[in-house]
Amino acid sequence: MTPMFQQFHAAKAAHPGMIVFFQNGEFFELFESDAEVGHRILGITLTKRDETPMAGFPLAKLDHHLRTMLSAGHRVAVVEQMEPPNDGKKIIPREVTRIVTLGTITEDELLDPRKPNHIAAVVRVKSNLLGLAWADLTSGTFRACDVTEAQLADECARLMPAECLIPEDAAEQLRPILSSARSITSRPHWTFDPSTSGEVLRKHFATSTLSGFGFHDHQPCLQAAGALMLYLQETLKASVSHIRQLVPHLTNTFLALDETTRRSLEITRTLRDHSREGSLLSLIDRTVTPMGARFLHDALLAPLNKREAIEARLDAVAELVREHALRGALREQLETISDLHRLTTRASTARATPKDLGAIARTLRLLPKLKAKMTGRKSALLCELETQLELVPDVRELLDRALVDEPPMYPKEGGVIREGYHAELDELRKLTRDGKEWIARYQAQEVTRTGIASLKVGFTEVMGFYIEVTNANENRVPTDYIHERTLKGAKRYITPQLKEYEEKVLTAQDRSHALEFELFLQTRDAVAAQTLRLLQTADVLALLDFLTALAELASTRNYTRPQIVDESILDIREGRHPVLDQTLPPGNFVPNDTRLSLDDGMFWLITGPNMAGKSTFIRQTALLVLLAHVGSFLPAKSATIGLTDRIFTRVGASDELSRGLSTFMVEMTEAANILNNATPQSLIILDEIGRGTSTYDGVSLAWAITEYLHDVVKSRTLFATHYHELAQLEGPLAHLRNYNVRVQELEHEIVFLHQIAPGHADKSYGIHVAQLAGVPNAVVKRAEQVLGSLQNRYTISAGARVPVAKPEVPGPEIVDPPEKPKRKAKPPTSGPNLFGEGASSS
Ligand SMILES: Nc1ncnc2c1ncn2[C@@H]1O[C@H](COP(=O)(O)OP(=O)(O)OP(=O)(O)O)[C@@H](O)[C@H]1O
Ligand SMILES: [Mg+2]
């Protein structure tokens, strides 16, 4: 094996499971099985040398190919040459300079600026007790909590980790729960054990116990946290000192949203194509900095549930709504500010470029003006932000002194440090500059001496300084010129005097660049030392941008401040769907009221034709409750929102074949989750239930579920359904109210009014909607015929219902229709067997 391949195999062995990008001169090469992966994923050409598969790409394409590899879920070790190429006799030393994984990248080019980039770790300690920890390296957050399996799936869906670490022997059983993670990395089991992980944490935080952070020392999540910290230290090959705290994540301070609810309410991504575009987030986002955008993203996925905290945000938003001019000024200033979180963490992990430091300096210069604007505010939160906004003047002053106005990207080519910052550097630069003047003088002198007017002194990397004379003047070249190279039409020469001077100038330049690099590193270290203060300032800017953006939204879209109350009620007048309100043409959206209380009914059963607006209305209510808990104003005339502990949704049908669940099984799993976990403080949105099975099974389940939610669970509930039979429950169920979405029936068509009104609908107009959708006329006509013969074939009555008090309950009395069609294989008169599923049981 050649020495180069030995180097490759050593890197491979030290970084199991990773793809190795191996620098060889002007290219990165992938070898063996990596080459095949590279060929498949990067589309680079696969070749063979001595039977070894190889594939390569030019150095400049590194970032591009890294991004593609990461997106495909791979981790990459980058091996670089540590010395310039030599004559080929000596093997060039190479080292792994970077390990790039989805969860540990900090480069802007590889990240979405508007989303956090989480890396998580999970360990199971008992059958239903797991430890979870996560970090966002780009902002220095590090959190942990113990969870059940169900909570883990929800938290994972909220965090959407770019990378999730699990013990290698638990991969099989944990993978299915972590389906929201973009990539999974198996880690040695020992990195999760209590003593190793505890030691890593205690060492990193320099404490003897983690109780100071609010943990007790045997919590499972600390095992995950320690394993995560160790991985970060190994992978970054740099300090992770910007992670200064492990914060316990207290799930009870947030309004809980399970994975299904987040997904079906399309909070940050749409159901259809998982894109941000069209989601609640995309439509309400008025932030002007990436820091604020990420704050909003997180806030929507973890709304608050404590009244004081919500009110504090609302007070601040209200003040910024009132103060138009202030809001405008703040937004204008925030807009010019860079992503201080990510810049700071790059400085802290020794990855910041001179340009990054320049951006920090520019941002710090903008702060005093911003702070001045924030003084004298009334709301407590804005006052607090003003106090916490650290200007970090020492760092600003240092950067202003040390760096040029527009520092370059690369630190090794000079042009980074400001004139006058360092005496020795100034001297070296002068020498370089004088050198150049000397060359100019030398050229003039040689022109005079030789009489060749076109004589030029030039410079190339390979040749250094030279004198160029055209062939026409060759006979006038003095004898002391030494011929070096022949070009087309000219020859190049050197002289001992020229070479002597070159030596002096070039060493001066080399030394000046080296010194500049040294000074840059010192400056970066000095910035890194102030990481915590800079991050705190970034946090303030994020929250300020978030609040200002909510105020901007409220002001431009005519939102009102919700009143938050402790009782479990809702009173929204003229509420609008926050997404449709913006996407429909102005004036087209029909506002509606939601009033849930003991007087107005805690359970609204909403019937109405297809396409009438049932789903829109119930989702709108859930979204407004969510927004109120985020601290936002609401698109409504007025709103009183009772504090909510959880929002549950059961919406639409979705197959999760990947989890091995059928459509109906998913539906019932979601229903079970709601029935078992909702409380009187919860809000439940049901959009059809029992539709994935036979009509009789479905309506029976919907019936029983309605009773149970009403009698036992007692949450505020909106239930949209086409089971008109359920309307009979108004009366027997004291807090259930029938509502319907109004339509106007004209001779040949129906007009959707989109108005929610008391009372129930008795028709679905499904066939009419089918016609609108372009179903062939023959089918529509036949359906009308069949409908005629089916109508009134079965009835269900509320009957002699036994009030439900505790989980074991007798069901509703189902009165079989006289003909018992369910048991009959015979189709209805002249119709097809629509209830085919009933036939099979006969
Ligand atoms: N309040 C409203 N104002 C204006 N347009 C509305 C309103 N509500 C709904 N719509 C329009 O009607 C369409 C259908 O609404 P939605 O999906 O809520 O109907 P639905 O009653 O749930 O129908 P189905 O029974 O078929 O599920 C929406 O996509 C929207 O364009
Ligand atoms: Mg619907």
Coordinates of N, CA and C in Angstrom, one line a residue, residues 347-496:
A347 N -16.8 32.6 16.3 CA -15.6 33.1 16.9 C -15.2 32.2 18.1
S348 N -16.2 31.8 18.8 CA -15.9 31.0 20.0 C -15.4 29.6 19.6
T349 N -15.8 29.0 18.5 CA -15.3 27.7 18.1 C -14.1 27.8 17.1
A350 N -13.5 29.0 17.1 CA -12.3 29.3 16.2 C -12.6 29.1 14.7
R351 N -13.8 29.4 14.3 CA -14.1 29.2 12.9 C -14.4 30.5 12.2
A352 N -14.4 31.6 13.0 CA -14.8 32.9 12.4 C -13.7 33.4 11.4
T353 N -14.1 34.0 10.3 CA -13.2 34.6 9.3 C -13.0 36.0 9.7
P354 N -12.1 36.7 9.1 CA -11.9 38.1 9.4 C -13.2 38.9 9.0
K355 N -13.9 38.4 8.0 CA -15.1 39.0 7.6 C -16.2 38.9 8.7
D356 N -16.2 37.7 9.3 CA -17.1 37.5 10.4 C -16.8 38.5 11.6
L357 N -15.6 38.7 11.9 CA -15.2 39.7 13.0 C -15.6 41.1 12.6
G358 N -15.5 41.4 11.3 CA -15.9 42.7 10.8 C -17.4 42.9 11.0
A359 N -18.1 41.8 10.7 CA -19.6 41.9 10.9 C -20.0 42.1 12.4
I360 N -19.2 41.4 13.3 CA -19.5 41.6 14.7 C -19.2 43.1 15.1
A361 N -18.1 43.6 14.6 CA -17.8 45.0 14.9 C -18.9 46.0 14.4
R362 N -19.3 45.7 13.1 CA -20.3 46.6 12.6 C -21.6 46.5 13.4
T363 N -22.0 45.3 13.8 CA -23.2 45.2 14.6 C -23.1 45.9 16.0
L364 N -21.9 45.7 16.6 CA -21.7 46.4 17.9 C -21.8 47.9 17.7
R365 N -21.3 48.4 16.6 CA -21.3 49.9 16.4 C -22.8 50.4 16.3
L366 N -23.7 49.5 15.8 CA -25.1 49.9 15.7 C -25.9 49.9 17.0
L367 N -25.3 49.2 18.0 CA -26.1 49.0 19.2 C -26.4 50.3 20.1
P368 N -25.5 51.2 20.2 CA -25.8 52.3 21.1 C -27.0 53.1 20.7
K369 N -27.2 53.2 19.3 CA -28.3 53.9 18.8 C -29.6 53.2 19.1
L370 N -29.5 51.9 19.0 CA -30.7 51.0 19.3 C -31.1 51.1 20.7
K371 N -30.0 51.0 21.6 CA -30.3 51.1 23.0 C -30.9 52.4 23.4
A372 N -30.5 53.5 22.8 CA -31.0 54.8 23.1 C -32.5 54.8 22.8
K373 N -32.9 54.2 21.7 CA -34.3 54.2 21.3 C -35.1 53.4 22.3
M374 N -34.5 52.5 23.0 CA -35.3 51.6 23.9 C -35.4 52.2 25.3
T375 N -34.8 53.3 25.6 CA -34.8 53.9 26.9 C -36.2 54.5 27.1
G376 N -36.6 54.5 28.4 CA -37.9 55.2 28.7 C -39.1 54.4 28.3
R377 N -39.0 53.1 28.1 CA -40.2 52.3 27.7 C -41.1 52.1 28.9
K378 N -42.3 51.8 28.7 CA -43.3 51.5 29.8 C -43.4 50.1 30.2
S379 N -43.5 49.2 29.2 CA -43.7 47.8 29.5 C -42.4 47.2 30.1
A380 N -42.7 46.3 31.1 CA -41.6 45.7 31.9 C -40.6 45.0 31.0
L381 N -41.1 44.2 30.0 CA -40.3 43.4 29.2 C -39.3 44.3 28.4
L382 N -39.8 45.4 27.8 CA -39.0 46.2 27.0 C -37.9 46.9 27.9
C383 N -38.3 47.3 29.1 CA -37.3 47.9 30.0 C -36.2 46.9 30.3
E384 N -36.7 45.7 30.6 CA -35.7 44.6 30.9 C -34.8 44.4 29.8
L385 N -35.3 44.4 28.6 CA -34.4 44.2 27.4 C -33.4 45.3 27.3
E386 N -33.9 46.5 27.6 CA -33.0 47.7 27.5 C -31.8 47.5 28.4
T387 N -32.1 47.1 29.7 CA -31.1 46.9 30.6 C -30.1 45.8 30.2
Q388 N -30.7 44.7 29.7 CA -29.9 43.6 29.3 C -29.0 43.7 28.1
L389 N -29.4 44.7 27.3 CA -28.7 44.9 26.0 C -27.3 45.5 26.3
E390 N -26.3 44.6 26.3 CA -24.9 44.9 26.6 C -24.3 45.5 25.3
L391 N -23.6 46.6 25.4 CA -23.0 47.1 24.2 C -21.7 46.5 23.9
V392 N -21.1 45.8 24.9 CA -19.8 45.2 24.8 C -18.8 46.1 24.2
P393 N -18.6 47.3 24.8 CA -17.8 48.3 24.2 C -16.3 47.9 24.1
D394 N -15.8 47.1 25.0 CA -14.4 46.7 24.9 C -14.2 45.9 23.6
V395 N -15.1 45.0 23.3 CA -14.9 44.2 22.1 C -15.0 45.1 20.9
R396 N -15.9 46.0 20.9 CA -16.1 46.9 19.8 C -14.9 47.8 19.6
E397 N -14.4 48.3 20.7 CA -13.2 49.2 20.6 C -12.0 48.4 20.0
L398 N -11.8 47.2 20.5 CA -10.7 46.3 20.0 C -10.8 46.1 18.5
L399 N -12.0 45.7 18.1 CA -12.2 45.3 16.7 C -12.0 46.6 15.8
D400 N -12.5 47.7 16.3 CA -12.4 48.9 15.5 C -10.9 49.3 15.3
R401 N -10.2 49.1 16.4 CA -8.7 49.4 16.3 C -8.0 48.4 15.5
A402 N -8.3 47.1 15.6 CA -7.5 46.1 15.0 C -7.8 45.8 13.5
L403 N -9.1 45.9 13.2 CA -9.4 45.5 11.8 C -9.6 46.6 10.8
V404 N -9.3 46.3 9.6 CA -9.6 47.3 8.5 C -11.1 47.4 8.4
D405 N -11.6 48.4 7.6 CA -13.1 48.6 7.5 C -13.8 47.4 6.9
E406 N -13.3 46.8 5.9 CA -14.0 45.7 5.2 C -13.0 44.5 5.2
P407 N -12.9 43.8 6.3 CA -12.0 42.7 6.3 C -12.3 41.6 5.3
P408 N -11.3 41.0 4.7 CA -11.5 39.9 3.7 C -12.0 38.6 4.3
M409 N -12.3 37.7 3.5 CA -12.8 36.4 3.9 C -11.6 35.5 4.5
Y410 N -10.5 35.6 3.8 CA -9.4 34.7 4.2 C -8.3 35.4 5.1
P411 N -7.9 34.8 6.2 CA -7.0 35.5 7.1 C -5.5 35.4 6.7
K412 N -5.2 34.6 5.7 CA -3.7 34.3 5.5 C -3.1 35.2 4.4
E413 N -4.0 35.9 3.7 CA -3.4 36.7 2.6 C -3.3 38.2 2.8
G414 N -3.3 38.5 4.1 CA -3.1 39.9 4.4 C -4.3 40.8 4.3
G415 N -4.1 42.1 4.6 CA -5.2 43.0 4.4 C -6.3 43.0 5.4
V416 N -5.9 42.4 6.6 CA -6.9 42.2 7.7 C -6.8 43.3 8.7
I417 N -5.5 43.5 9.1 CA -5.2 44.4 10.3 C -5.1 45.8 9.8
R418 N -5.6 46.7 10.6 CA -5.6 48.1 10.3 C -4.2 48.7 10.5
E419 N -3.8 49.7 9.6 CA -2.6 50.4 9.7 C -2.5 51.1 11.1
G420 N -1.4 51.0 11.8 CA -1.2 51.8 13.1 C -1.6 50.9 14.3
Y421 N -2.0 49.7 14.1 CA -2.4 48.8 15.2 C -1.2 48.2 15.8
H422 N -0.2 47.9 14.9 CA 0.9 47.1 15.4 C 2.2 47.6 14.7
A423 N 3.1 48.1 15.5 CA 4.3 48.8 14.9 C 5.1 47.9 14.0
E424 N 5.4 46.6 14.4 CA 6.2 45.8 13.6 C 5.5 45.5 12.2
L425 N 4.2 45.3 12.3 CA 3.5 45.0 11.1 C 3.6 46.2 10.1
D426 N 3.4 47.4 10.7 CA 3.5 48.6 9.9 C 4.9 48.7 9.2
E427 N 5.9 48.3 9.9 CA 7.3 48.3 9.4 C 7.5 47.4 8.2
L428 N 7.0 46.1 8.4 CA 7.1 45.1 7.4 C 6.3 45.6 6.1
R429 N 5.2 46.2 6.4 CA 4.4 46.6 5.2 C 5.1 47.7 4.5
K430 N 5.8 48.6 5.2 CA 6.5 49.7 4.6 C 7.6 49.1 3.7
L431 N 8.2 48.1 4.2 CA 9.3 47.5 3.5 C 8.7 46.9 2.1
T432 N 7.6 46.3 2.2 CA 7.0 45.7 1.0 C 6.6 46.8 0.0
R433 N 6.0 47.9 0.6 CA 5.6 49.0 -0.3 C 6.9 49.6 -0.9
D434 N 7.9 49.9 -0.1 CA 9.1 50.5 -0.6 C 9.7 49.6 -1.6
G435 N 9.6 48.3 -1.4 CA 10.1 47.4 -2.3 C 9.5 47.6 -3.7
K436 N 8.2 47.8 -3.7 CA 7.5 48.0 -5.0 C 8.0 49.3 -5.6
E437 N 8.2 50.3 -4.8 CA 8.7 51.6 -5.4 C 10.1 51.4 -6.0
W438 N 10.9 50.6 -5.2 CA 12.2 50.3 -5.7 C 12.2 49.7 -7.1
I439 N 11.2 48.7 -7.3 CA 11.1 48.1 -8.6 C 10.8 49.1 -9.7
A440 N 9.9 50.0 -9.3 CA 9.5 51.0 -10.3 C 10.8 51.8 -10.7
R441 N 11.5 52.2 -9.7 CA 12.8 53.0 -9.9 C 13.7 52.1 -10.8
Y442 N 13.8 50.9 -10.4 CA 14.8 50.0 -11.1 C 14.4 49.8 -12.6
Q443 N 13.1 49.7 -12.8 CA 12.7 49.6 -14.2 C 13.1 50.9 -15.0
A444 N 12.9 52.0 -14.4 CA 13.2 53.3 -15.0 C 14.7 53.4 -15.3
Q445 N 15.5 52.9 -14.3 CA 16.9 53.0 -14.4 C 17.4 52.1 -15.6
E446 N 16.8 50.9 -15.7 CA 17.2 49.9 -16.7 C 16.8 50.4 -18.1
V447 N 15.7 51.1 -18.2 CA 15.2 51.6 -19.5 C 16.3 52.6 -20.0
T448 N 16.7 53.5 -19.1 CA 17.7 54.5 -19.4 C 19.0 53.8 -19.8
R449 N 19.4 52.8 -19.0 CA 20.7 52.2 -19.2 C 20.7 51.4 -20.5
T450 N 19.7 50.7 -20.9 CA 19.7 49.9 -22.1 C 19.1 50.6 -23.3
G451 N 18.4 51.7 -23.0 CA 17.7 52.4 -24.1 C 16.5 51.6 -24.7
I452 N 16.1 50.6 -24.0 CA 14.9 49.8 -24.5 C 13.7 50.4 -23.8
A453 N 12.9 51.2 -24.5 CA 11.7 51.9 -23.9 C 10.7 50.9 -23.4
S454 N 10.6 49.7 -24.1 CA 9.5 48.8 -23.7 C 9.9 47.8 -22.6
L455 N 11.1 48.0 -22.1 CA 11.5 47.1 -21.1 C 10.6 47.1 -19.8
K456 N 10.3 45.9 -19.3 CA 9.4 45.9 -18.2 C 9.9 45.0 -17.1
V457 N 9.6 45.4 -15.8 CA 9.9 44.5 -14.7 C 8.6 44.0 -14.3
G458 N 8.5 42.6 -14.2 CA 7.2 42.0 -13.8 C 7.4 41.0 -12.7
F459 N 6.3 40.3 -12.3 CA 6.4 39.4 -11.2 C 5.4 38.2 -11.5
T460 N 5.9 37.0 -11.3 CA 5.0 35.8 -11.2 C 5.3 35.0 -10.0
E461 N 4.3 34.2 -9.5 CA 4.5 33.4 -8.3 C 5.7 32.4 -8.6
V462 N 5.7 31.9 -9.8 CA 6.7 30.8 -10.0 C 8.1 31.4 -10.2
M463 N 8.2 32.5 -11.0 CA 9.5 33.0 -11.4 C 10.0 34.1 -10.5
G464 N 9.1 34.8 -9.8 CA 9.5 35.9 -9.0 C 9.6 37.1 -9.9
F465 N 10.5 38.1 -9.6 CA 10.7 39.3 -10.4 C 11.5 38.9 -11.6
Y466 N 11.2 39.6 -12.7 CA 12.0 39.3 -14.0 C 12.0 40.6 -14.8
I467 N 12.9 40.6 -15.8 CA 12.9 41.7 -16.8 C 12.5 41.2 -18.1
E468 N 11.5 41.8 -18.7 CA 11.0 41.3 -20.0 C 11.4 42.2 -21.1
V469 N 12.0 41.6 -22.2 CA 12.5 42.4 -23.3 C 11.9 41.7 -24.6
T470 N 11.3 42.5 -25.5 CA 10.8 42.0 -26.7 C 11.9 41.5 -27.6
N471 N 11.6 40.6 -28.5 CA 12.6 40.0 -29.4 C 13.3 41.1 -30.3
A472 N 12.5 42.1 -30.6 CA 13.0 43.2 -31.5 C 14.2 43.9 -30.8
N473 N 14.2 43.9 -29.5 CA 15.3 44.6 -28.8 C 16.3 43.7 -28.2
E474 N 16.3 42.4 -28.7 CA 17.2 41.4 -28.1 C 18.7 41.8 -28.1
N475 N 19.0 42.5 -29.3 CA 20.5 42.8 -29.5 C 20.9 43.9 -28.5
R476 N 20.0 44.6 -27.8 CA 20.4 45.6 -26.9 C 20.5 45.1 -25.5
V477 N 20.2 43.9 -25.2 CA 20.2 43.3 -23.8 C 21.7 43.3 -23.3
P478 N 21.9 43.9 -22.2 CA 23.3 43.9 -21.6 C 23.8 42.5 -21.2
T479 N 25.1 42.4 -21.1 CA 25.6 41.1 -20.8 C 25.3 40.6 -19.4
D480 N 25.0 41.5 -18.5 CA 24.8 41.0 -17.1 C 23.4 40.4 -16.9
Y481 N 22.5 40.5 -17.9 CA 21.2 39.9 -17.8 C 21.3 38.4 -18.0
I482 N 20.6 37.6 -17.1 CA 20.7 36.2 -17.2 C 19.4 35.7 -17.8
H483 N 19.5 35.0 -19.0 CA 18.2 34.5 -19.6 C 17.6 33.4 -18.8
E484 N 16.3 33.5 -18.6 CA 15.5 32.5 -17.8 C 14.5 31.8 -18.6
R485 N 13.8 32.5 -19.5 CA 12.6 31.9 -20.1 C 12.4 32.6 -21.5
T486 N 11.8 31.8 -22.4 CA 11.5 32.4 -23.7 C 10.0 32.3 -23.9
L487 N 9.4 33.4 -24.3 CA 8.0 33.5 -24.6 C 7.8 33.7 -26.1
K488 N 6.6 33.8 -26.5 CA 6.3 34.1 -27.9 C 6.6 35.6 -28.0
G489 N 7.6 36.0 -28.8 CA 7.9 37.4 -29.1 C 8.7 38.1 -28.0
A490 N 9.0 37.4 -26.9 CA 9.8 38.1 -25.9 C 10.7 37.1 -25.1
K491 N 11.6 37.7 -24.3 CA 12.4 36.8 -23.4 C 12.4 37.4 -22.0
R492 N 12.6 36.6 -21.0 CA 12.6 37.1 -19.7 C 14.0 36.9 -19.1
Y493 N 14.4 37.9 -18.3 CA 15.8 37.8 -17.7 C 15.7 38.1 -16.3
I494 N 16.8 37.7 -15.6 CA 17.0 38.2 -14.2 C 18.3 38.8 -14.0
T495 N 18.5 39.6 -12.9 CA 19.9 40.0 -12.6 C 20.1 39.7 -11.2
P496 N 21.3 39.6 -10.7 CA 21.6 39.3 -9.3 C 21.0 40.4 -8.4

